[in-house]
XYZ file of C-alpha atoms in Angstrom:
754
model
C 35.989 47.700 52.020
C 38.657 48.536 54.561
C 39.909 47.086 57.766
C 40.208 49.019 61.004
C 42.905 47.434 63.112
C 45.017 49.961 65.000
C 43.967 52.296 67.821
C 44.972 55.305 65.715
C 42.655 54.168 62.971
C 39.781 53.902 65.441
C 40.467 57.358 66.798
C 40.507 58.773 63.308
C 37.162 57.153 62.539
C 35.596 58.581 65.659
C 36.855 62.071 64.665
C 35.287 61.700 61.218
C 31.958 60.427 62.621
C 31.834 63.278 65.139
C 31.397 65.648 62.216
C 28.035 63.923 61.515
C 26.334 63.676 64.929
C 23.305 61.388 65.267
C 20.061 63.001 66.383
C 19.885 62.894 70.154
C 16.607 61.944 71.867
C 16.271 64.151 74.908
C 14.850 62.536 78.027
C 11.188 63.225 78.735
C 10.197 65.368 81.657
C 8.681 63.296 84.488
C 5.173 64.596 83.840
C 5.086 63.439 80.271
C 6.517 60.020 81.365
C 3.706 59.745 83.869
C 1.147 60.662 81.229
C 2.435 57.880 78.985
C 2.300 55.415 81.859
C -1.271 56.452 82.789
C -2.625 56.237 79.225
C -0.769 53.008 78.494
C -1.927 51.195 81.625
C -5.633 51.947 81.147
C -5.473 51.233 77.433
C -3.687 47.900 77.971
C -6.178 46.867 80.633
C -9.185 47.680 78.423
C -7.576 46.023 75.388
C -6.836 42.817 77.340
C -10.470 42.622 78.498
C -11.860 43.287 75.037
C -9.383 40.875 73.434
C -10.643 38.228 75.839
C -14.126 38.785 74.509
C -12.932 38.552 70.903
C -10.357 35.753 71.301
C -10.776 34.091 74.711
C -12.887 31.286 73.301
C -10.028 30.296 71.039
C -7.607 29.376 73.796
C -4.682 31.003 75.631
C -2.180 30.896 72.727
C -4.448 32.597 70.167
C -5.567 35.101 72.803
C -2.026 36.320 73.501
C -0.752 36.056 69.942
C -3.722 37.939 68.549
C -3.624 40.593 71.267
C 0.075 41.235 70.966
C 0.001 41.422 67.165
C -2.931 43.823 67.258
C -1.165 46.115 69.771
C 2.111 46.027 67.821
C 0.284 46.825 64.552
C -1.448 49.843 66.059
C 1.741 51.015 67.778
C 3.584 50.767 64.448
C 0.980 52.729 62.507
C 0.572 55.443 65.124
C 4.327 55.625 65.589
C 4.656 56.651 61.916
C 1.989 59.317 62.410
C 3.697 60.563 65.597
C 6.975 60.778 63.733
C 5.335 62.943 61.087
C 3.932 65.225 63.777
C 7.211 65.453 65.632
C 8.224 68.555 63.712
C 5.428 70.501 65.420
C 7.283 70.225 68.739
C 4.083 71.065 70.591
C 4.139 67.813 72.493
C 6.850 65.202 72.816
C 6.543 62.850 69.864
C 6.668 59.844 72.155
C 3.593 61.006 74.022
C 1.853 61.784 70.774
C 2.794 58.304 69.558
C 1.340 56.568 72.595
C -1.708 58.878 72.597
C -2.515 58.094 68.998
C -1.995 54.391 69.639
C -4.329 54.602 72.609
C -7.003 56.409 70.551
C -6.826 53.695 67.879
C -6.901 50.764 70.328
C -9.587 52.259 72.495
C -11.784 53.079 69.470
C -11.454 49.498 68.258
C -12.421 48.345 71.733
C -15.521 50.447 72.104
C -16.725 50.680 68.482
C -19.768 52.715 69.457
C -21.461 55.679 67.740
C -18.627 58.015 66.672
C -19.558 61.154 68.614
C -20.304 59.195 71.784
C -17.179 57.062 71.482
C -14.888 60.021 70.854
C -16.372 61.864 73.873
C -15.621 58.912 76.179
C -12.148 58.398 74.702
C -11.269 62.079 75.302
C -12.439 61.752 78.902
C -10.416 58.608 79.454
C -7.233 59.826 77.730
C -7.255 63.329 79.278
C -7.954 62.138 82.825
C -5.418 59.323 82.799
C -2.819 61.512 81.101
C -3.197 64.161 83.775
C -3.333 61.665 86.589
C -0.249 59.848 85.329
C 1.642 63.120 84.873
C 0.863 64.411 88.400
C 1.543 61.106 90.168
C 4.761 60.513 88.309
C 6.044 64.006 89.189
C 5.215 63.279 92.861
C 7.015 59.956 92.799
C 10.086 61.501 91.174
C 10.205 64.289 93.751
C 9.458 67.183 91.374
C 7.395 68.927 93.997
C 9.880 68.447 96.832
C 11.235 71.982 96.616
C 8.066 73.603 95.264
C 6.087 76.230 97.058
C 3.304 75.050 99.334
C 0.544 76.335 97.061
C 2.019 74.363 94.174
C 1.930 71.186 96.248
C -1.661 71.821 97.347
C -2.701 72.577 93.754
C -1.068 69.402 92.491
C -2.590 67.282 95.302
C -6.001 68.740 94.664
C -5.593 68.105 90.979
C -4.773 64.445 91.636
C -7.821 64.099 93.947
C -10.153 65.809 91.414
C -8.898 63.677 88.523
C -9.194 60.562 90.656
C -12.801 61.401 91.562
C -13.583 62.108 87.911
C -12.134 58.711 86.889
C -14.216 56.993 89.595
C -17.360 58.722 88.325
C -16.467 57.818 84.728
C -15.756 54.207 85.775
C -19.100 53.967 87.497
C -20.860 55.434 84.464
C -19.190 52.849 82.213
C -19.864 49.818 84.415
C -23.438 50.512 85.417
C -26.385 49.538 83.249
C -27.930 53.006 83.101
C -29.776 55.494 85.279
C -33.503 55.097 84.515
C -36.085 52.382 84.090
C -38.207 51.854 81.005
C -41.244 54.201 81.016
C -44.320 52.693 79.365
C -46.845 55.501 78.954
C -49.393 53.667 76.796
C -49.245 49.904 77.399
C -51.211 47.672 75.094
C -53.442 46.552 77.982
C -54.534 50.198 78.547
C -54.859 51.270 74.915
C -56.874 48.198 73.840
C -59.868 48.357 76.180
C -62.680 47.132 73.936
C -64.905 44.346 75.328
C -64.805 42.242 72.175
C -61.339 40.840 72.764
C -62.616 37.471 73.998
C -60.386 34.575 73.101
C -61.609 31.085 72.468
C -58.055 29.837 71.911
C -55.248 29.111 74.326
C -52.227 31.242 74.940
C -49.851 30.245 72.137
C -46.839 30.716 74.461
C -48.105 27.971 76.757
C -46.493 24.510 76.177
C -48.591 22.077 74.157
C -49.472 18.491 74.787
C -46.659 16.768 72.936
C -43.659 15.280 74.695
C -40.465 16.947 73.328
C -37.389 15.060 72.144
C -34.155 16.492 70.827
C -31.416 15.265 68.468
C -28.469 16.844 66.658
C -27.123 16.404 63.158
C -23.723 17.336 61.797
C -21.360 16.908 58.887
C -18.295 17.866 60.949
C -18.510 16.854 64.596
C -14.831 17.771 65.102
C -15.666 21.453 64.478
C -18.794 21.253 66.723
C -18.028 18.700 69.369
C -21.127 19.875 71.332
C -23.250 18.476 68.442
C -21.618 15.026 68.614
C -24.334 13.641 70.867
C -25.790 10.175 71.204
C -28.081 9.364 68.316
C -26.583 12.166 66.124
C -27.584 12.075 62.472
C -24.884 12.401 59.858
C -25.165 14.845 56.950
C -23.023 15.475 53.868
C -21.006 18.641 53.388
C -21.908 21.084 50.598
C -19.770 23.157 48.293
C -20.517 26.836 49.032
C -17.394 28.303 47.447
C -19.513 30.098 44.793
C -21.492 31.919 47.497
C -18.719 33.364 49.653
C -15.426 35.018 48.915
C -12.081 35.658 50.662
C -12.175 32.565 52.865
C -8.692 32.730 54.352
C -6.378 29.862 55.257
C -6.583 31.143 58.818
C -10.333 30.499 58.820
C -9.784 27.042 57.355
C -7.305 26.265 60.195
C -9.768 27.443 62.793
C -12.813 25.480 61.607
C -11.085 22.560 59.892
C -12.728 23.042 56.516
C -12.916 25.474 53.564
C -15.907 26.875 51.687
C -15.975 23.828 49.473
C -16.932 21.661 52.422
C -19.481 23.614 54.464
C -21.196 21.445 57.063
C -24.936 21.018 57.508
C -25.218 21.141 61.302
C -28.219 21.647 63.493
C -30.077 20.892 66.714
C -33.627 19.577 66.431
C -36.535 19.690 68.862
C -39.438 17.526 67.760
C -42.676 16.170 69.171
C -43.074 12.544 69.992
C -45.647 11.042 67.692
C -46.301 9.857 64.168
C -46.796 13.241 62.510
C -46.443 14.536 59.928
C -45.473 17.794 61.634
C -44.802 21.211 60.053
C -41.076 21.957 59.684
C -39.521 25.205 61.040
C -35.886 26.206 60.505
C -34.379 29.035 62.560
C -31.028 30.625 61.810
C -28.929 33.092 63.811
C -27.178 36.209 62.609
C -23.687 37.592 62.843
C -21.850 37.109 66.140
C -18.452 35.848 67.193
C -17.853 32.707 65.141
C -16.325 30.838 68.068
C -19.192 31.654 70.453
C -21.931 29.537 68.939
C -25.237 31.329 68.455
C -27.569 28.522 67.436
C -28.220 27.197 70.965
C -29.829 30.567 71.761
C -33.191 29.520 70.278
C -33.742 26.487 72.440
C -36.699 28.194 74.111
C -38.439 28.401 70.724
C -37.523 24.819 69.918
C -39.007 23.407 73.116
C -42.158 25.506 72.897
C -42.938 24.807 69.255
C -42.109 21.081 69.512
C -44.533 20.783 72.414
C -47.182 22.319 70.130
C -46.598 19.880 67.238
C -43.802 21.412 65.147
C -40.322 20.202 64.240
C -37.832 22.960 64.791
C -34.140 22.866 63.770
C -31.755 25.547 64.877
C -29.142 25.856 62.100
C -25.413 26.307 62.625
C -23.933 28.988 60.379
C -21.381 30.211 62.910
C -18.518 29.490 60.470
C -19.863 32.406 58.336
C -19.730 34.835 61.261
C -17.053 37.388 62.162
C -13.836 35.945 63.520
C -11.476 38.743 64.550
C -8.403 36.462 64.642
C -9.087 34.963 61.232
C -10.289 38.196 59.644
C -7.338 40.256 60.925
C -9.961 42.064 62.960
C -12.024 43.480 60.051
C -9.295 43.973 57.426
C -9.547 40.595 55.744
C -13.047 39.223 56.417
C -15.394 37.139 54.347
C -17.002 38.694 51.323
C -20.647 38.174 50.276
C -21.343 35.613 52.948
C -24.991 36.698 53.178
C -25.645 34.815 49.969
C -24.349 31.640 51.584
C -26.517 32.095 54.677
C -29.722 31.898 52.559
C -28.426 29.172 50.231
C -27.466 26.919 53.151
C -31.036 27.000 54.462
C -32.244 25.456 51.197
C -29.518 22.803 51.419
C -30.804 21.937 54.891
C -34.312 21.613 53.466
C -32.953 19.136 50.835
C -31.596 17.065 53.718
C -34.941 17.121 55.496
C -36.733 16.143 52.322
C -34.367 13.186 51.937
C -34.838 12.083 55.534
C -38.581 12.309 55.248
C -38.486 9.971 52.180
C -35.945 7.512 53.570
C -37.166 4.367 55.325
C -35.265 3.676 58.544
C -34.565 7.404 59.157
C -36.052 8.618 62.511
C -37.915 11.292 60.621
C -39.298 9.062 57.863
C -42.830 10.290 56.968
C -42.894 12.535 60.064
C -42.144 15.847 58.280
C -44.854 17.835 56.646
C -42.891 19.222 53.700
C -45.993 21.064 52.481
C -45.917 23.338 55.487
C -42.473 24.905 56.017
C -41.491 28.113 57.854
C -38.091 29.841 57.951
C -37.126 32.086 60.859
C -34.003 34.276 61.055
C -32.494 36.700 63.566
C -30.438 39.755 62.530
C -28.564 38.719 59.329
C -30.562 35.544 59.566
C -33.672 37.663 59.102
C -32.320 38.661 55.676
C -31.033 35.130 54.959
C -34.550 33.752 55.036
C -35.712 36.209 52.381
C -32.643 35.286 50.264
C -33.629 31.622 50.692
C -37.213 32.386 49.672
C -35.968 34.244 46.584
C -33.527 31.473 45.617
C -36.264 28.931 46.182
C -38.226 30.391 43.212
C -35.237 30.883 40.928
C -33.883 28.514 38.279
C -30.307 29.854 38.368
C -27.951 31.624 40.765
C -28.232 35.363 39.885
C -24.487 35.972 40.449
C -23.453 33.027 38.221
C -26.106 31.640 35.910
C -24.014 28.533 35.199
C -25.149 27.364 38.682
C -28.633 25.902 38.428
C -31.285 25.996 41.161
C -34.053 23.471 41.464
C -35.430 23.803 45.013
C -39.087 24.877 44.870
C -39.940 23.857 48.448
C -43.320 24.768 49.780
C -42.123 27.507 52.081
C -45.274 29.042 53.515
C -44.005 31.538 56.118
C -41.057 33.711 57.019
C -40.302 35.282 60.413
C -37.652 38.010 60.577
C -36.449 38.847 64.083
C -34.644 42.210 64.174
C -33.552 41.474 60.617
C -31.158 43.300 58.375
C -32.174 44.371 54.884
C -30.464 44.826 51.505
C -27.023 43.778 52.691
C -27.349 41.421 49.728
C -29.343 42.195 46.607
C -29.609 39.404 44.069
C -28.536 40.736 40.701
C -28.363 44.199 42.262
C -32.159 44.260 42.926
C -33.928 44.434 46.341
C -35.736 41.211 47.159
C -39.479 41.332 46.525
C -41.527 38.577 48.041
C -44.705 37.217 46.450
C -47.400 34.992 47.951
C -45.620 34.042 51.147
C -46.601 34.925 54.745
C -44.223 37.368 56.364
C -43.758 38.575 59.947
C -41.130 41.008 61.193
C -40.377 41.743 64.868
C -38.244 44.639 65.942
C -37.447 46.525 69.123
C -37.320 50.311 69.718
C -34.076 49.841 71.724
C -32.223 47.736 69.201
C -28.573 48.870 69.663
C -27.301 46.933 66.625
C -29.888 47.232 63.833
C -30.941 50.713 64.957
C -33.500 51.488 62.225
C -36.522 49.314 61.674
C -35.416 48.055 58.261
C -37.763 45.041 58.501
C -40.471 47.452 57.439
C -38.763 47.760 54.028
C -39.267 44.026 53.313
C -42.829 44.219 54.664
C -43.701 46.824 52.023
C -41.839 44.799 49.361
C -44.059 41.761 50.056
C -47.089 41.434 47.792
C -49.939 38.997 47.277
C -52.100 37.693 44.502
C -55.629 39.105 44.822
C -58.006 36.963 46.888
C -55.152 34.806 48.265
C -54.935 33.592 51.873
C -51.422 35.051 52.577
C -50.838 37.881 55.004
C -47.975 40.014 56.291
C -47.423 41.794 59.571
C -44.846 43.484 61.694
C -44.782 44.260 65.403
C -42.596 47.053 66.806
C -41.918 46.377 70.475
C -41.092 49.252 72.821
C -38.106 48.441 75.011
C -36.949 45.334 73.125
C -33.265 45.249 72.141
C -31.439 43.174 69.532
C -29.824 40.394 71.539
C -32.458 39.201 73.980
C -34.318 37.283 71.256
C -31.285 34.926 71.524
C -30.384 33.655 75.014
C -26.681 33.409 74.098
C -26.517 37.031 73.022
C -28.674 38.408 75.880
C -28.392 42.152 76.739
C -25.245 42.571 74.749
C -26.019 44.353 71.501
C -22.448 45.561 71.093
C -19.152 43.717 71.257
C -17.638 43.422 74.734
C -16.679 46.752 76.240
C -18.776 48.571 73.631
C -21.817 47.552 75.693
C -20.670 49.975 78.402
C -21.833 52.860 76.273
C -25.397 51.585 75.885
C -28.494 52.054 77.950
C -29.258 48.599 79.215
C -31.374 49.747 82.120
C -34.193 50.989 79.861
C -34.765 47.712 77.932
C -37.365 45.063 78.567
C -36.351 42.297 80.949
C -35.077 39.305 78.980
C -37.893 36.991 80.039
C -40.491 39.516 78.854
C -38.868 39.915 75.483
C -38.765 36.139 75.081
C -42.406 36.038 76.143
C -43.323 38.501 73.408
C -41.403 36.504 70.812
C -43.051 33.265 71.881
C -46.590 34.735 71.705
C -46.107 36.388 68.328
C -44.113 33.679 66.601
C -46.321 30.836 67.864
C -49.457 32.768 66.869
C -48.056 33.438 63.394
C -47.188 29.784 62.803
C -50.612 28.670 64.046
C -52.235 31.099 61.632
C -50.112 30.364 58.598
C -49.017 26.701 58.881
C -52.240 25.473 60.467
C -54.633 28.070 59.041
C -56.102 28.867 62.464
C -57.990 32.083 61.812
C -58.317 32.869 65.510
C -54.563 33.483 65.681
C -54.613 35.517 62.467
C -56.821 37.995 64.344
C -53.873 38.640 66.676
C -52.152 40.450 63.819
C -55.289 42.121 62.525
C -55.731 43.620 65.967
C -53.048 43.123 68.599
C -55.653 43.612 71.289
C -56.530 39.945 70.982
C -53.116 39.136 72.474
C -53.155 41.756 75.238
C -53.593 39.092 77.997
C -50.605 37.094 76.646
C -48.081 39.857 75.877
C -45.890 41.644 78.423
C -47.018 45.107 79.480
C -45.298 47.485 77.141
C -46.203 49.510 74.006
C -46.561 47.996 70.597
C -47.105 49.278 67.082
C -48.332 46.650 64.595
C -49.274 46.609 60.937
C -51.163 44.096 58.826
C -52.186 43.462 55.207
C -53.500 40.366 53.413
C -54.424 38.963 50.004
C -58.138 39.495 50.706
C -57.712 43.241 50.688
C -58.427 45.456 47.664
C -55.978 48.377 47.535
C -57.582 51.772 47.112
C -54.265 53.686 47.366
C -50.794 52.820 48.535
C -49.055 55.940 47.142
C -46.581 53.934 44.964
C -48.329 54.326 41.586
C -47.140 57.829 40.614
C -46.173 61.247 41.918
C -49.663 62.841 41.551
C -51.165 63.480 45.045
C -54.605 63.514 43.473
C -54.780 59.948 42.083
C -55.451 56.606 43.746
C -53.729 53.337 43.036
C -57.061 51.902 42.017
C -57.890 53.348 38.592
C -60.737 55.878 38.517
C -60.391 57.113 42.050
C -59.396 60.584 43.349
C -57.744 62.041 46.457
C -58.765 65.450 47.781
C -57.700 67.619 50.683
C -59.053 70.756 52.305
C -57.594 73.246 54.828
C -54.461 71.106 55.367
C -51.216 72.775 56.363
C -49.170 70.087 54.494
C -50.407 67.621 51.873
C -47.833 65.838 49.757
C -46.665 62.363 48.727
C -43.055 61.453 49.320
C -40.671 58.706 50.372
C -40.682 57.860 54.073
C -37.364 58.672 55.726
C -36.286 56.416 58.545
C -33.538 57.259 61.013
C -30.706 55.241 59.503
C -32.075 53.469 56.474
C -32.624 54.276 52.840
C -35.937 55.647 51.627
C -37.846 52.749 50.023
C -41.583 53.288 50.271
C -43.960 56.184 49.833
C -46.818 57.655 51.893
C -48.949 60.777 52.042
C -47.757 63.467 54.435
C -50.629 65.311 56.204
C -50.296 68.168 58.694
C -53.063 70.287 60.139
C -53.525 73.063 62.654
C -57.167 73.912 63.471
C -56.207 77.191 65.042
C -55.237 78.705 61.731
C -57.382 76.635 59.319
C -60.343 78.334 57.571
C -62.427 75.176 58.039
C -62.062 71.717 59.541
C -59.124 70.002 57.789
C -60.107 66.850 55.872
C -58.533 64.305 53.546
C -60.871 62.406 51.187
C -60.700 59.258 49.122
C -63.207 59.360 46.272
C -63.917 55.829 45.024
C -64.525 54.963 41.369
C -68.124 54.479 40.291
C -67.828 50.724 40.051
C -65.538 47.849 40.743
C -65.339 47.959 44.562
C -66.742 45.014 46.470
C -68.061 46.498 49.724
C -70.688 44.710 51.877
C -71.776 44.840 55.464
C -69.083 42.275 56.314
C -66.270 44.314 54.694
C -63.632 46.157 56.664
C -62.078 49.518 55.902
C -58.289 49.274 56.619
C -55.491 51.814 56.556
C -52.231 52.541 58.364
C -51.020 55.761 59.954
C -47.696 56.810 61.406
C -47.219 59.650 63.791
C -44.682 62.081 62.375
C -44.161 64.599 65.117
C -40.938 66.194 63.735
C -40.688 69.772 64.853
C -43.438 69.540 67.431
C -43.029 70.630 71.034
C -42.421 67.784 73.483
C -45.858 67.955 75.108
C -47.519 67.927 71.672
C -45.438 65.015 70.486
C -46.673 62.859 73.351
C -50.359 63.653 72.702
C -52.481 60.721 71.504
C -53.837 61.772 68.087
C -57.462 61.154 67.346
C -59.582 61.939 64.295
C -62.877 61.048 62.725
C -63.410 58.400 60.046
C -66.349 59.114 57.786
C -67.951 57.001 55.014
C -70.604 58.377 52.651
C -72.730 56.527 50.096
C -73.881 57.896 46.773
C -77.218 59.067 48.174
C -75.547 61.238 50.803
C -75.918 58.981 53.860
C -72.901 59.600 56.160
C -71.609 57.593 59.086
C -68.795 58.708 61.350
C -66.633 56.924 63.948
C -63.643 58.237 65.947
C -60.291 56.669 65.234
C -60.043 55.819 68.931
C -62.908 53.321 68.518
C -60.161 51.005 67.246
C -57.163 52.556 68.918
C -55.646 56.047 69.348
C -52.656 56.827 67.235
C -49.633 56.279 69.467
C -46.806 58.823 69.511
C -43.435 58.021 67.960
C -41.497 55.718 70.259
C -38.148 57.170 71.353
C -35.413 54.670 71.930
C -32.616 56.237 74.012
C -29.803 53.824 73.139
C -26.835 55.550 74.799
C -26.596 56.016 78.546
C -28.002 59.172 80.022
C -26.979 61.987 80.215
C -25.303 61.307 76.842
C -28.420 59.690 75.436
C -28.793 62.415 72.823
C -25.714 60.970 71.035
C -27.744 57.887 70.055
C -31.529 58.273 69.989
C -33.854 56.543 67.567
C -37.284 57.985 66.791
C -38.951 56.778 63.609
C -42.376 56.872 61.964
C -43.779 53.366 62.370
C -47.073 52.662 60.608
C -49.921 51.416 62.796
C -52.833 49.541 61.204
C -56.498 50.414 61.759
C -59.558 48.376 60.816
C -63.210 49.503 60.883
C -65.962 47.005 60.281
C -68.734 48.203 57.976
C -71.259 46.844 60.544
C -70.024 49.471 63.016
C -70.700 52.210 60.519
C -74.164 50.799 59.800
C -74.907 50.768 63.533
C -73.987 54.477 63.646
C -76.299 55.181 60.676
C -78.718 52.478 59.681
C -79.444 54.283 56.400
C -75.957 53.708 55.123
C -75.763 51.380 52.102
C -72.258 49.845 52.084
C -72.525 48.646 48.475
C -72.984 52.258 47.375
C -70.165 53.913 49.403
C -68.307 56.431 47.256
C -66.375 58.619 49.709
C -64.075 57.887 52.648
C -62.957 60.940 54.661
C -60.373 61.466 57.382
C -61.589 64.504 59.354
C -59.048 66.139 61.692
C -61.508 67.464 64.246
C -60.499 65.565 67.368
C -56.902 66.790 67.864
C -56.132 70.495 67.461
C -52.905 69.951 65.466
C -50.977 67.026 64.184
C -48.539 65.664 61.680
C -49.077 62.166 60.279
C -48.164 59.818 57.458
C -50.834 57.625 55.886
C -50.404 54.522 53.757
C -52.236 51.453 52.329
C -55.904 52.340 52.376
C -58.040 49.382 51.318
C -61.204 47.290 51.696
C -60.773 43.824 53.248
C -63.257 41.022 52.592
C -62.225 38.190 54.927
C -62.759 34.680 53.675
C -63.132 32.419 56.675
């Protein structure tokens, strides 16, 4: 150490230091300064708006702290990158730094499909960089001595960029540029005269007066549930079902995973009961914007029709950007907890039903229970159904299960699939009724993954259970929940999506009410008239909004002839002893069905034909075994087909495919009916999710299987000599449409038991 005291010593030190000059940062030209200002201002504005969406519900302090920390973190990281790139000297490192920071912050704000998001980011950053550079140079007088043509060019550039920004701003803030086009509405496709209904519209309110009550373990966390007459529940220890619960999350909600609350809002009918019990659970959304109130419309409707419905609070398991450090430190494995909590709620309801003095004593029909879930909740209900049958927790066998509730029915609304697999295995459901609803314009769960669980649901032979799905053209993800609404993306990210081409919210809710209420009437009350809605959606055409639907159906009363899952031989049927034959087909193979964005999970037969080049009429035949098939005049031939128009011209893809269904008995009597007797095969629905003209960046077009059912009586009417008990051949003759490309699955014989 040494001491510098005299002036001479200081001068000597300065002389020594001058030999090692510090790097000098040269001032930026005015244009680059303006570019930084332009990019920074628009980025800061967008970030403040998006941060309000993420953090505004937490209060002013958390909003500003979270926003500032996020911006500083991105600036720090991109500053390092800009420093590394400084050696290139192609652009000032400070501009590169701010540009990279803007790209990071803007991408986190939009979080849309990568190609679409990057395109919009480039437009924003380029236009505001150029506008900022030109304006700043004008303000600093850089063009004062310039030639007239330079001034005119710069002024024109500012005007052009400004117009471009206005157009871009309009594109971002508008809902879209076209309305939903419904080419083949259900009401037009289903024109048969036999759709007479002797039952009431299931979406109409029932005769019961509706009451409501809340229950909660932690009213401090959910003050809105601390209502008069509130019921008190115990907390449950869910620490084994969720990981990485941070202290920040504990501070936000006031509890940790060892003290998860059992909270809910109940709508129930006034009367003695007992009434079937329905639990509905939301999916992933902002944890501080509560999702469970968004199903009040279902609660009020179903309670008026004699059900008890509880909307379950699992918001504390949802994404919380502040607590999760955006997405860097979020919960782990929380989907397990979502399903487990539903069973803990059922334990509470079982206790209330058995406790004298409780308002629900002896009013709950615990033998008729349904679980409904939306988004991740749609997967949570299958997890709950799987846990309900298990004796131990598959991730830790030291934790014992003893639930075994009589869960009769599951309703998945735009549900996820396989985000959690117990013991690493996909969930297979057995002997439980299952319904999945999904929209063609779902901008969150883009692929119809609910179909995976549909095909993984199986029944004991001759059981009363059934499964169905309904694919709704124009429906999006969020409008099944009134809190979520049109917003399928987070905040500003919605500006990228095509909200003008989705069903109006009230129509989407109407579809949900009709289908869910019908399903519960059929499965919890065994009302066969409402089961017919899923066997043939035409029975609901007067109740459903006017759009296109593709539905599928299978039940325990159906004998499977072939489902294409038994082996890789295209010539064998699932039912032993049968054969499959094809003639003059352009393509005939069995393979896994590929959806747009989901894994291949189930198989089908791929059939393509072109009569213009075929040597004879193309046909696909199912040869039945000599014995063992129960077919009578009351039986129904069922199968499902999906249009698979990949590679076809646009006008051909929109053609309604028709073909001939033929049955032949062992003495050679043949009866034929056109497919269109039941319904034409609809084209693949195209969901244009991104705004036009950039819709091609995010378009969903998937093969969705449509069920068909032909009564044997109709075949007998076409040929009175036909003996159904002796039918040995079923043929699909491709003589009605010149060319086509389809998938076929699940051919069977149904013998309904009333």
